[in-house]
Structures are given as C-alpha cells and as structure tokens.
Amino acid sequence: MVQRVAVVGAGPSGLTSIKACLDEGLDPTCFESSNDIGGLWRFKEQPEPGRANIYHSVVLNSSKEMMSFSDFPSPADFPNNMHHSEVLLYLRLYTQAFKLLPHIHFQKTVVSVRQRPDFPVTGQWEIETEEKPGQRETHVFDAVIVGSGHFTKPHLPLHDFPGIERFDGKYFHSWEYRNADSLQGKRVVVIGIGNSGGDIVVDISRVAEKVYLSSRSGAWLVGRVAEGGLPCDLVGTSRFDLALAGLLPTWSAKAFETKLNRAFNHSLYGLQPQHGFFAQIPLVNDELPGRIISGRVQMRPNVKEFCDSSVVFVDGSIIDKVDVVVFATGYHYSFPFLPRDLQAKSGHRLRLYRHVFPPGMSRPTLAVVGFIHALGAINPLAEMQARWATRIFKDLIALPTQDAMLQSIEKDTATMHQSFAVSERNPLQVAYLPYMDSLAEQIGVRPNILWLLLKDVRLGLQVLLGPCTPYQFRLSGPGQWVGARETILTQWERVAQPFKTRVSPVPEPSPDHKMRLMMALSGVAALFCFCLHAKSSFCSVPPPLLAWRAL
C-alpha cells in the first residue's frame, strides 16, 4: 500500500504534487536541489548549471485566472499577466496556505531513482540524494513523482552553423541571458522565434544599434491583450467555443488566421509560417510588430554560415560587423536520474501513458508530472496530472493493461504528429481542455454542465459560456472545494481589480442592450444543446483548439 511518496523538484509541478499527496492522505517528501522553491520562476542573477533560468523582463503569457491552481485563485490586486517576481510570490502564498514547506528538503539533489529488488511485490523505490559532493543518502519510498521540469539543458546546435568556431564576436544561448545592459550600441543577431527569442529581441532592440531576428519557420504572433483590453486567454475560452470548434475545426482555424492577418500582415512582416495556427504554440508578444515597423528589429531567414564577423543567411543576404549572436534554440529534456528503461521514447516524447505513467512497470508507482505542452497554462495541467496520479497510487483508479497502454501511447503519438508540428525541440503537444477533461473524467471532477444548468443556472452559464478557468474542476467530486462556485462567479471582478487605479465612468447599458443580451444567451444555450447532441463527449473533439486560446 502506498503511503510515503518522494517528489522530485519544488517548482510549480512539484508543489502541486505535494499538495495532491496531502489531499489524498499520503506522506510526501520533496527533494529540491536549490535552496528555495519556485523552479523556473525563481530568478537567479547568475545562471546555475542544471537549473532553469529566466531573464529580468519575463512576463507570464497566461493570465492569472487561467494559470492559478484550481483551489487557490491569484490575489485580486495582482496584475492579470504577472511579472516573474509576482509568479514566485503566488507560489510562496500557495506554499504557505497549504503548509507545504515542512515537506520540502532543500539542497538535496536526486541522483538516482531505481526499483528495489522486491518491486514486483512492494512497488517501492530507492532514491539516492546528494547534499554535498560525495555526501549521499539512500531513501526508500512507496512511490515517486517526478516534477523537476524540462528547461534545464540548453540546446545549442553549433554543428548546424558552419563557421561559428571562427566567428569574431560573442555567442551564447538564451539560457544565459539576463538583460540587455551589456549590449548597448551592439549589432546583435537572435536565432530562434520562440517566446524567448521574441522577448529577447524586443528587449535588446531598446539599446542595441541594430537587432536581427533569424527564423527558419516563422510564427503566428498574438498579443496578451484582446479586444476590449481583456486578457487574451479569457476571451472565447469557453466550453461552448470548443464544441463549435469540434464541429468546424478547419473553418475555425482559417477564420482566426485571417483575423490575425487583419491585425497585421504576417507575410509583410516576415513572420508568416508554413504551419497552421493550431499546429504549434504561437509567439506571444505585445511589442514585436511595433519594433519591426519602427526598424528596431529586422526579420531575416535562417542562418547559412558565419564568416569572421559576418552572418550569411540562406537567401544570400549578409550582415557585417555582428558583435553578438544569441541562440534562442530551445532545450533538451533530460531526466538523468531515471532508469534507462523508463526513458524510452514514442516519437520525440517520452513513452508515457497519458503523458504521466511509464507503461512497463509491474506496479504503477512512478509518475511524471508537468512534462506537458499545450496552448494553455502549465499549472492546471500539472495539478490535474498530480491529482490523477495520486489516486492511482491509492488504487482508487486502475490503469489499463500494459498492452492497452502501449496501444494508446502509439495512437496518441500518431495523432499528435498529424495534428501538431512536433519535433525534437517541441516533443509533445496536447489539446488543452480535452486533455484536462479526460483526466478529470477519471478522477470524477469533470463538471456536469447540463446538471449545472438545471440546478444552478447562473453558475452553469458561467461554466458553459465563460472562460474555462481551473476552478471548474473543484465544483464536485474528490477534492471538491466549497469556494469554487463563488470563485467562478467573481472571476471577472478579479480581472477588473488591478485596473482600478483610476476609475472612469462606465455608461449604463440601455434596456434594448439588456434585452438583446438575454436573447443571445437563450440562443447560445439552445445551440449548445445541439452541439452536445452532435458531440457526445468533449474529449472526442479533434485536437485543434479554438482560436480562443490566443484571442
């Protein structure tokens, strides 16, 4: 019987895993290699090898309502898209509220996780930790949750860039970047158009003589601010929208791409990708179009080679006298402490059932939490995985047979490769809400919308038509939270609160406006019933998510 659980890492995934253990009456012990919580969100003045790092200017892409854990909303006065220091503060508040700190052992690095000789009977693991070089301890646990993250090993593909060894300037990976102070008046090339590359090129463009952004594939670009000034991931992020997307996925994607190009022409700006919007996580950046139109950032294609202080691109263009090159080329994922047989791959990703459990174990007592990628916030995804895993540890949920899990993994991988632009750098991606709902269904916490509409119409309409915030998964079932209903009904108040530093008068809606709103709500409810009839399960909706995730 599982009782003692080892948790690797005290970042967001590790913290929510500790809480999930406590909620199920388990005894967690968390091993954290650093001296503090926070993982990625703990800013470090100097890069620490083997740990994730962020730069000064990092702001959360997801809004606070979408990134909050399901029973702990962010404080109302926090900004909607938080600076990294505010994300860390939120994690500290979460840790304090649920008394997680006593379960964390700091400055203890997990160096080995291996099955005990009697594993087929006990399911137990030996965890070897190191506090100081040569000072190791071995511990025995009934189960293990790996929540150590995967942004720790920079991918620096120098072999793809001939001549880099003779480059006269300086080059480094974005993992080392902190701020642009040392780049005043420099000529800089940033390679890679992920979210880090976009942030860094904007940052540098404020002080550099000239900045060039090199992209091989382009990217769809969205801002954090939607129409009306609301957070982009709260507009159109409802279950109703997802039902419509399932009925008209191709039309939905094309319509949204057209809308993005109306905001600014991606082809004109040198950003147009070959993939569709839903095939890859978009570039979230509020400032890049303004930097491009002002000439502070210039788009370039992929780099062909380096020659002394010059950079040659595949289209034959050349930039001379380059001082610095920043490689924003992603990360390798690595779990060196796990047994080799648990690191087998399916496609580019780890071979994990539902992205959590290795299928080859005689007893399911090791889970990977937070190694997931979707067009949505990571915190609720990791939390749902941890809630599901801990109930499997307690034999409250049974996994399928090994053969069934292997078939499911291969099917999921094939679907993923068909639906998303996965690669070695982007090894996996899931459809956010269908994935959440599928785990929630097994736990018993997926909201019953028809029942809510009959029992509590105000709440039901919010769950159906409002943004699909994580609090929905605390309305009923195991881990039910008494504050979930009120938190959902007041979520727009928390969105508005940080704007109230200068209150402006709001025009009173006319009676005609109110009547039209009521008629629209009635029509929406009727259409939803049709969609629900057409799609018996939200989980069966095809992977492409609605345009709502980036509106």
Coordinates of N, CA, C and O in Angstrom, one line a residue, residues 96 114 130 165 174 176 278 282 428 430-431 458 465 480 490 506:
Q96 N 2.5 28.5 1.5 CA 2.1 28.9 2.9 C 0.7 28.4 3.2 O 0.4 27.9 4.3
R114 N 15.7 4.2 -8.5 CA 15.7 2.8 -9.0 C 14.8 1.9 -8.2 O 14.5 2.1 -7.0
E130 N 22.0 13.6 -3.0 CA 23.3 14.2 -2.7 C 23.2 15.6 -2.2 O 22.6 16.5 -2.8
E165 N 32.8 28.5 -35.3 CA 34.0 28.4 -34.5 C 35.0 29.5 -34.8 O 35.9 29.8 -34.0
S174 N 20.2 31.5 -25.0 CA 19.3 32.4 -24.3 C 19.2 32.0 -22.8 O 18.8 32.9 -22.0
E176 N 21.5 31.9 -20.8 CA 22.4 32.7 -20.1 C 22.0 34.2 -20.1 O 22.6 35.0 -19.3
F278 N -3.0 26.3 -35.2 CA -3.2 25.4 -34.1 C -2.1 24.3 -34.1 O -2.1 23.5 -33.2
P282 N 1.8 29.5 -30.5 CA 2.1 30.8 -31.1 C 3.2 31.6 -30.3 O 3.4 31.3 -29.1
L428 N 6.2 17.2 -27.6 CA 4.8 16.9 -27.4 C 3.9 18.1 -27.3 O 4.4 19.2 -26.9
V430 N -0.5 18.7 -26.6 CA -1.9 18.2 -26.4 C -2.9 19.3 -26.6 O -2.6 20.5 -26.4
A431 N -4.1 18.9 -26.9 CA -5.3 19.9 -26.8 C -5.6 20.1 -25.4 O -6.0 19.2 -24.7
R458 N -27.1 30.2 -13.1 CA -26.1 31.3 -13.1 C -24.7 30.7 -13.2 O -23.9 31.1 -14.0
L465 N -20.3 29.2 -20.8 CA -20.0 30.3 -21.7 C -18.8 31.2 -21.3 O -18.3 32.0 -22.1
Q480 N -13.3 18.3 -3.8 CA -14.3 19.4 -4.0 C -14.0 20.5 -3.1 O -13.6 20.3 -1.9
T490 N -17.0 35.2 -9.4 CA -16.3 36.5 -9.2 C -15.0 36.7 -10.0 O -14.3 37.6 -9.7
V506 N -18.6 54.5 -16.3 CA -19.0 53.4 -17.3 C -20.4 53.7 -17.7 O -21.3 53.8 -16.9

